[in-house]
Tab-separated table of C-alpha atoms and ligand atoms in Angstrom:
chain	number	residue	atom	x	y	z
A	170	UNK	CA	6.669	-75.643	5.998
A	171	UNK	CA	7.652	-72.094	6.533
A	172	UNK	CA	6.072	-68.767	6.832
A	173	UNK	CA	7.294	-65.260	7.427
A	174	UNK	CA	6.115	-62.275	9.417
A	175	UNK	CA	4.625	-61.683	12.808
A	176	UNK	CA	1.981	-58.958	13.122
A	177	UNK	CA	-1.770	-59.009	12.697
A	178	UNK	CA	-2.064	-61.160	9.565
A	179	UNK	CA	1.231	-63.036	10.053
A	180	UNK	CA	-0.333	-64.754	13.047
A	181	UNK	CA	-3.206	-65.965	10.821
A	182	UNK	CA	-0.767	-67.319	8.240
A	183	UNK	CA	0.901	-69.320	11.001
A	184	UNK	CA	-2.522	-70.620	12.075
A	185	UNK	CA	-3.132	-71.786	8.496
A	186	UNK	CA	0.223	-73.614	8.427
A	187	UNK	CA	-0.503	-75.247	11.801
A	188	UNK	CA	-4.013	-76.270	10.683
A	189	UNK	CA	-2.451	-77.994	7.668
A	190	UNK	CA	-0.063	-79.946	9.894
A	191	UNK	CA	3.022	-77.890	9.045
A	192	UNK	CA	5.672	-76.167	11.094
A	193	UNK	CA	5.420	-72.373	10.861
A	194	UNK	CA	8.713	-70.505	10.829
A	195	UNK	CA	8.093	-66.851	11.542
A	196	UNK	CA	10.616	-64.244	10.454
A	197	UNK	CA	10.210	-60.737	11.788
A	198	UNK	CA	12.380	-57.741	12.624
A	199	UNK	CA	10.562	-57.328	15.944
A	200	UNK	CA	11.393	-59.876	18.647
A	201	UNK	CA	8.562	-58.506	20.822
A	202	UNK	CA	6.124	-59.090	17.937
A	203	UNK	CA	7.410	-62.625	17.432
A	204	UNK	CA	7.054	-63.460	21.128
A	205	UNK	CA	3.497	-62.143	21.165
A	206	UNK	CA	2.448	-64.163	18.119
A	207	UNK	CA	4.182	-67.312	19.405
A	208	UNK	CA	2.374	-67.058	22.761
A	209	UNK	CA	-0.972	-66.527	21.040
A	210	UNK	CA	-0.412	-69.542	18.781
A	211	UNK	CA	0.672	-71.735	21.678
A	212	UNK	CA	-2.457	-70.802	23.615
A	213	UNK	CA	-4.821	-71.544	20.708
A	214	UNK	CA	-3.075	-74.711	19.464
A	215	UNK	CA	-1.614	-77.789	21.095
A	216	UNK	CA	1.444	-76.559	23.038
A	217	UNK	CA	3.497	-79.409	21.605
A	218	UNK	CA	3.163	-78.004	18.093
A	219	UNK	CA	6.469	-76.778	16.777
A	220	UNK	CA	6.684	-73.057	16.040
A	221	UNK	CA	9.991	-71.498	15.046
A	222	UNK	CA	10.821	-67.808	15.174
A	223	UNK	CA	13.764	-65.851	13.826
A	224	UNK	CA	14.433	-62.170	14.414
A	225	UNK	CA	15.707	-60.923	11.069
A	226	UNK	CA	15.545	-57.982	8.710
A	227	UNK	CA	14.199	-59.539	5.480
A	228	UNK	CA	16.192	-57.039	3.415
A	229	UNK	CA	19.405	-58.702	4.667
A	230	UNK	CA	20.372	-61.341	2.119
A	231	UNK	CA	23.142	-62.892	4.249
A	232	UNK	CA	20.891	-63.380	7.253
A	233	UNK	CA	18.161	-64.935	5.078
A	234	UNK	CA	20.682	-67.392	3.656
A	235	UNK	CA	21.823	-68.359	7.163
A	236	UNK	CA	18.208	-69.084	8.154
A	237	UNK	CA	17.643	-71.077	4.964
A	238	UNK	CA	20.771	-73.153	5.657
A	239	UNK	CA	19.690	-73.762	9.268
A	240	UNK	CA	16.200	-74.870	8.172
A	241	UNK	CA	17.578	-77.131	5.439
A	242	UNK	CA	19.979	-78.751	7.925
A	243	UNK	CA	17.163	-79.313	10.396
A	244	UNK	CA	14.242	-80.300	8.128
A	245	UNK	CA	15.802	-81.018	4.721
A	246	UNK	CA	13.067	-79.108	2.863
A	247	UNK	CA	11.169	-75.808	2.739
A	248	UNK	CA	7.690	-76.065	1.221
A	249	UNK	CA	5.978	-72.721	1.666
A	250	UNK	CA	6.937	-69.069	1.661
A	251	UNK	CA	4.457	-66.329	2.552
A	252	UNK	CA	5.764	-62.888	1.702
A	253	UNK	CA	3.780	-60.871	4.216
A	254	UNK	CA	5.953	-58.078	5.624
A	255	UNK	CA	5.345	-54.506	4.510
A	256	UNK	CA	5.492	-51.118	6.129
A	257	UNK	CA	1.766	-50.649	6.678
A	258	UNK	CA	1.074	-47.335	8.417
A	259	UNK	CA	-1.900	-47.683	10.763
A	260	UNK	CA	-2.929	-44.073	10.551
A	261	UNK	CA	-6.680	-44.570	10.808
A	262	UNK	CA	-8.062	-42.499	13.639
A	263	UNK	CA	-4.739	-40.766	14.345
A	264	UNK	CA	-4.529	-36.994	14.485
A	265	UNK	CA	-0.786	-36.518	14.195
A	266	UNK	CA	0.658	-34.223	11.564
A	267	UNK	CA	0.860	-36.438	8.480
A	268	UNK	CA	2.182	-33.666	6.224
A	269	UNK	CA	5.376	-35.629	5.654
A	270	UNK	CA	3.613	-38.568	4.033
A	271	UNK	CA	1.505	-36.594	1.565
A	272	UNK	CA	2.751	-36.947	-2.006
A	273	UNK	CA	4.028	-33.425	-2.663
A	274	UNK	CA	6.850	-33.742	-0.120
A	275	UNK	CA	6.967	-37.489	0.465
A	276	UNK	CA	10.476	-38.176	1.809
A	277	UNK	CA	12.799	-40.298	-0.307
A	278	UNK	CA	13.913	-41.979	2.910
A	279	UNK	CA	10.404	-43.368	3.608
A	280	UNK	CA	9.938	-44.286	-0.059
A	281	UNK	CA	13.211	-46.270	-0.037
A	282	UNK	CA	12.365	-47.991	3.236
A	283	UNK	CA	8.853	-48.959	2.096
A	284	UNK	CA	10.068	-50.317	-1.258
A	285	UNK	CA	12.892	-52.104	0.497
A	286	UNK	CA	10.671	-53.994	2.977
A	287	UNK	CA	7.641	-54.576	0.733
A	288	UNK	CA	9.320	-55.374	-2.584
A	289	UNK	CA	13.046	-56.011	-2.081
A	290	UNK	CA	12.248	-58.148	0.987
A	291	UNK	CA	9.791	-60.280	-1.015
A	292	UNK	CA	12.275	-60.484	-3.919
A	293	UNK	CA	15.106	-61.675	-1.647
A	294	UNK	CA	12.945	-64.166	0.289
A	295	UNK	CA	11.673	-65.611	-3.007
A	296	UNK	CA	15.230	-65.877	-4.316
A	297	UNK	CA	16.622	-67.506	-1.172
A	298	UNK	CA	13.737	-69.778	-0.137
A	299	UNK	CA	12.321	-70.345	-3.650
A	300	UNK	CA	15.723	-71.613	-4.776
A	301	UNK	CA	15.700	-74.079	-1.877
A	302	UNK	CA	12.286	-75.302	-3.116
A	303	UNK	CA	13.717	-75.801	-6.621
A	304	UNK	CA	16.064	-78.458	-5.253
A	305	UNK	CA	13.238	-80.391	-3.570
A	306	UNK	CA	12.708	-84.008	-4.651
A	307	UNK	CA	8.884	-83.658	-4.402
A	308	UNK	CA	6.803	-83.228	-7.595
A	309	UNK	CA	5.011	-80.270	-6.004
A	310	UNK	CA	8.169	-78.460	-5.029
A	311	UNK	CA	6.677	-75.551	-3.180
A	312	UNK	CA	4.259	-72.660	-2.938
A	313	UNK	CA	4.852	-68.949	-2.592
A	314	UNK	CA	2.015	-66.712	-1.445
A	315	UNK	CA	2.520	-62.969	-1.816
A	316	UNK	CA	0.374	-60.701	0.324
A	317	UNK	CA	-0.958	-57.670	-1.521
A	318	UNK	CA	-4.103	-55.696	-0.661
A	319	UNK	CA	-7.225	-54.209	-2.232
A	320	UNK	CA	-4.821	-51.261	-2.641
A	321	UNK	CA	-2.863	-53.466	-5.043
A	322	UNK	CA	-5.903	-53.219	-7.334
A	323	UNK	CA	-7.436	-49.813	-6.651
A	324	UNK	CA	-6.228	-46.464	-5.364
A	325	UNK	CA	-6.882	-45.706	-1.693
A	326	UNK	CA	-10.017	-43.624	-1.273
A	327	UNK	CA	-8.344	-40.958	0.849
A	328	UNK	CA	-11.738	-39.632	2.024
A	329	UNK	CA	-11.923	-42.407	4.627
A	330	UNK	CA	-8.840	-41.030	6.402
A	331	UNK	CA	-10.060	-37.393	6.494
A	332	UNK	CA	-10.709	-35.753	9.846
A	333	UNK	CA	-12.814	-32.677	10.627
A	334	UNK	CA	-10.899	-29.641	11.869
A	335	UNK	CA	-7.567	-30.568	10.277
A	336	UNK	CA	-6.024	-28.328	7.604
A	337	UNK	CA	-6.139	-29.734	4.065
A	338	UNK	CA	-2.360	-30.121	3.861
A	339	UNK	CA	-2.326	-32.063	7.134
A	340	UNK	CA	-5.109	-34.503	6.291
A	341	UNK	CA	-4.165	-38.159	6.657
A	342	UNK	CA	-3.392	-40.079	3.477
A	343	UNK	CA	-2.309	-43.611	2.730
A	344	UNK	CA	1.208	-43.078	1.291
A	345	UNK	CA	2.035	-43.533	-2.391
A	346	UNK	CA	4.662	-46.158	-1.546
A	347	UNK	CA	1.921	-48.449	-0.176
A	348	UNK	CA	0.070	-48.449	-3.528
A	349	UNK	CA	3.284	-49.032	-5.448
A	350	UNK	CA	4.395	-51.921	-3.204
A	351	UNK	CA	0.983	-53.614	-3.291
A	352	UNK	CA	0.642	-53.284	-7.096
A	353	UNK	CA	4.281	-54.361	-7.510
A	354	UNK	CA	3.849	-57.554	-5.526
A	355	UNK	CA	1.148	-58.700	-7.980
A	356	UNK	CA	3.637	-58.164	-10.829
A	357	UNK	CA	6.231	-60.169	-8.904
A	358	UNK	CA	3.724	-63.010	-8.510
A	359	UNK	CA	2.994	-63.165	-12.243
A	360	UNK	CA	6.675	-63.034	-13.151
A	361	UNK	CA	7.695	-65.793	-10.725
A	362	UNK	CA	4.613	-67.935	-11.465
A	363	UNK	CA	5.561	-68.174	-15.133
A	364	UNK	CA	9.293	-68.352	-14.429
A	365	UNK	CA	8.859	-71.351	-12.136
A	366	UNK	CA	5.685	-72.907	-13.656
A	367	UNK	CA	7.411	-75.973	-15.123
A	368	UNK	CA	9.489	-76.632	-12.014
A	369	UNK	CA	6.470	-77.319	-9.765
A	370	UNK	CA	6.714	-74.126	-7.729
A	371	UNK	CA	3.414	-72.231	-7.664
A	372	UNK	CA	3.151	-68.514	-6.896
A	373	UNK	CA	-0.091	-66.656	-6.110
A	374	UNK	CA	-1.257	-63.413	-4.547
A	375	UNK	CA	-3.776	-62.868	-1.773
A	376	UNK	CA	-5.389	-59.446	-1.467
A	377	UNK	CA	-6.803	-58.990	2.030
A	378	UNK	CA	-8.769	-55.813	2.714
A	379	UNK	CA	-10.160	-53.609	5.459
A	380	UNK	CA	-9.213	-55.673	8.497
A	381	UNK	CA	-10.996	-54.685	11.682
A	382	UNK	CA	-8.416	-53.954	14.350
A	383	UNK	CA	-10.248	-51.707	16.823
A	384	UNK	CA	-10.128	-48.631	14.587
A	385	UNK	CA	-12.303	-45.719	15.739
A	386	UNK	CA	-16.013	-45.776	14.891
A	387	UNK	CA	-15.866	-42.839	12.450
A	388	UNK	CA	-13.283	-44.644	10.317
A	389	UNK	CA	-15.171	-47.959	10.531
A	390	UNK	CA	-18.399	-46.248	9.387
A	391	UNK	CA	-16.722	-44.462	6.463
A	392	UNK	CA	-14.888	-47.512	5.150
A	393	UNK	CA	-17.893	-49.820	5.621
A	394	UNK	CA	-19.869	-47.534	3.301
A	395	UNK	CA	-17.366	-48.330	0.533
A	396	UNK	CA	-17.798	-52.088	0.962
A	397	UNK	CA	-20.841	-53.790	-0.625
A	398	UNK	CA	-21.003	-56.261	2.302
A	399	UNK	CA	-21.144	-53.203	4.581
A	400	UNK	CA	-18.509	-54.299	7.082
A	401	UNK	CA	-14.782	-54.659	7.689
A	402	UNK	CA	-13.197	-58.124	7.760
A	403	UNK	CA	-12.266	-60.237	10.752
A	404	UNK	CA	-8.558	-61.232	10.506
A	405	UNK	CA	-9.569	-64.877	11.113
A	406	UNK	CA	-11.621	-64.823	7.883
A	407	UNK	CA	-8.349	-65.257	5.944
A	408	UNK	CA	-7.104	-68.454	7.560
A	409	UNK	CA	-8.979	-71.013	5.421
A	410	UNK	CA	-8.208	-69.174	2.180
A	411	UNK	CA	-4.521	-69.099	3.078
A	412	UNK	CA	-4.637	-72.821	3.883
A	413	UNK	CA	-6.238	-73.442	0.471
A	414	UNK	CA	-3.593	-71.366	-1.313
A	415	UNK	CA	-0.598	-72.998	0.400
A	416	UNK	CA	-1.879	-76.577	0.079
A	417	UNK	CA	-2.338	-79.018	-2.794
A	418	UNK	CA	-6.052	-78.071	-2.810
A	419	UNK	CA	-4.969	-75.233	-5.131
A	420	UNK	CA	-2.607	-77.462	-7.173
A	421	UNK	CA	-3.684	-76.051	-10.577
A	422	UNK	CA	-3.522	-72.415	-9.482
A	423	UNK	CA	-0.519	-70.257	-10.244
A	424	UNK	CA	-0.115	-66.584	-11.131
A	425	UNK	CA	-3.556	-65.868	-9.680
A	426	UNK	CA	-4.822	-63.055	-7.503
A	427	UNK	CA	-7.357	-64.012	-4.854
A	428	UNK	CA	-9.304	-61.063	-3.499
A	429	UNK	CA	-11.116	-61.099	-0.133
A	430	UNK	CA	-12.568	-57.614	0.094
A	431	UNK	CA	-16.304	-57.860	0.862
A	432	UNK	CA	-16.891	-56.744	-2.732
A	433	UNK	CA	-15.050	-53.426	-2.418
A	434	UNK	CA	-13.185	-53.645	-5.725
A	435	UNK	CA	-16.421	-54.574	-7.543
A	436	UNK	CA	-17.894	-51.156	-6.858
B	117	LIG	N1	-4.082	-54.791	8.108
B	117	LIG	C1	-4.776	-54.585	7.005
B	117	LIG	O1	-5.893	-54.010	7.030
B	117	LIG	C2	-4.260	-55.072	5.690
B	117	LIG	C3	-5.087	-54.980	4.550
B	117	LIG	C4	-4.620	-55.405	3.335
B	117	LIG	C5	-3.350	-55.929	3.210
B	117	LIG	N2	-2.548	-56.007	4.303
B	117	LIG	C6	-1.189	-56.539	4.112
B	117	LIG	O2	-0.990	-57.652	4.967
B	117	LIG	C7	0.382	-57.718	5.356
B	117	LIG	C8	0.459	-57.758	6.868
B	117	LIG	O3	-0.211	-56.620	7.388
B	117	LIG	P1	-0.452	-56.429	8.946
B	117	LIG	O4	-1.599	-55.523	9.095
B	117	LIG	O5	-0.440	-57.766	9.606
B	117	LIG	O6	0.864	-55.609	9.300
B	117	LIG	P2	1.690	-55.606	10.640
B	117	LIG	O7	2.380	-54.274	10.655
B	117	LIG	O8	0.850	-56.006	11.804
B	117	LIG	O9	2.772	-56.760	10.378
B	117	LIG	C9	3.853	-56.582	9.514
B	117	LIG	C10	5.053	-57.233	10.163
B	117	LIG	O10	6.191	-57.058	9.311
B	117	LIG	C11	7.320	-56.871	10.148
B	117	LIG	N3	8.404	-56.214	9.411
B	117	LIG	C12	8.463	-54.925	8.995
B	117	LIG	N4	9.650	-54.701	8.403
B	117	LIG	C13	10.335	-55.865	8.438
B	117	LIG	C14	11.635	-56.265	7.973
B	117	LIG	N5	12.463	-55.407	7.358
B	117	LIG	N6	12.034	-57.532	8.195
B	117	LIG	C15	11.212	-58.416	8.842
B	117	LIG	N7	9.993	-58.098	9.285
B	117	LIG	C16	9.558	-56.840	9.084
B	117	LIG	C17	6.789	-55.987	11.276
B	117	LIG	O11	7.639	-56.033	12.411
B	117	LIG	C18	5.407	-56.578	11.507
B	117	LIG	O12	5.403	-57.566	12.531
B	117	LIG	C19	1.055	-56.479	4.768
B	117	LIG	O13	1.697	-56.847	3.563
B	117	LIG	C20	-0.102	-55.554	4.477
B	117	LIG	O14	0.181	-54.680	3.430
B	117	LIG	C21	-2.965	-55.600	5.540
């Protein structure tokens, strides 16, 4: 089994893979992030569980192919791919000048980088690791899970990021590239789900939302008011859903979007 991405949710994906008896293989550009996640997993699971990590930029096709070849030599199969990495600015509660990420002068450089990690990275990983699944001798050849967001379904409500005493043009906003990447990944899921449907590779999307990660109380209050359940989510609330989506329990599901958002997109 394989997985990709360290970070807040990446760690939970690895927990899901471990709970299902698989071997998580975490790919991340940050070696510090990988170390942190590996230590956390080793402390919460049996230390003898195998956890593999690779420092890699997922926009680098050659490096991805080298990792795929190494995994195929070692294990002979790759069963799961979770496309998790995205540039996800954690601007909640910050007071820095965010002028540069507002739409009117949004830099092409940031746009290109965000599209490259969030969409091109998922495209390349699907191409490299999905093709390895195609050659599997199993009937259920593999599963791809693409991580979107509630912002893949609705526009960010920029009012939650507003701060008193900051000029209008310097108010915090979730960048346009985030919406485009998160909507785009749902399109990628539908395309690949139908493209691979008859081969036995399933492709679905998970939309997590509003994860609590020690944001300041003003932000937590504002966002909770937009959520029918009245609270943010605990990152661990995703683990069982991920396990369901990457296992045979969801064997008839492909092309679907699973939304865990406390009801936010129903309002
Ligand atoms: N945190 C939330 O509230 C939230 C809500 C909805 C959806 N999501 C989605 O969940 C996913 C994970 O979010 P998170 O909060 O855990 O983010 P995170 O920033 O904690 O983790 C993302 C990881 O991707 C890695 N990464 C970035 N560029 C890379 C590259 N080029 N190659 C390899 N690795 C790279 C980063 O080093 C980081 O470890 C993202 O797709 C995000 O959009 C998050």
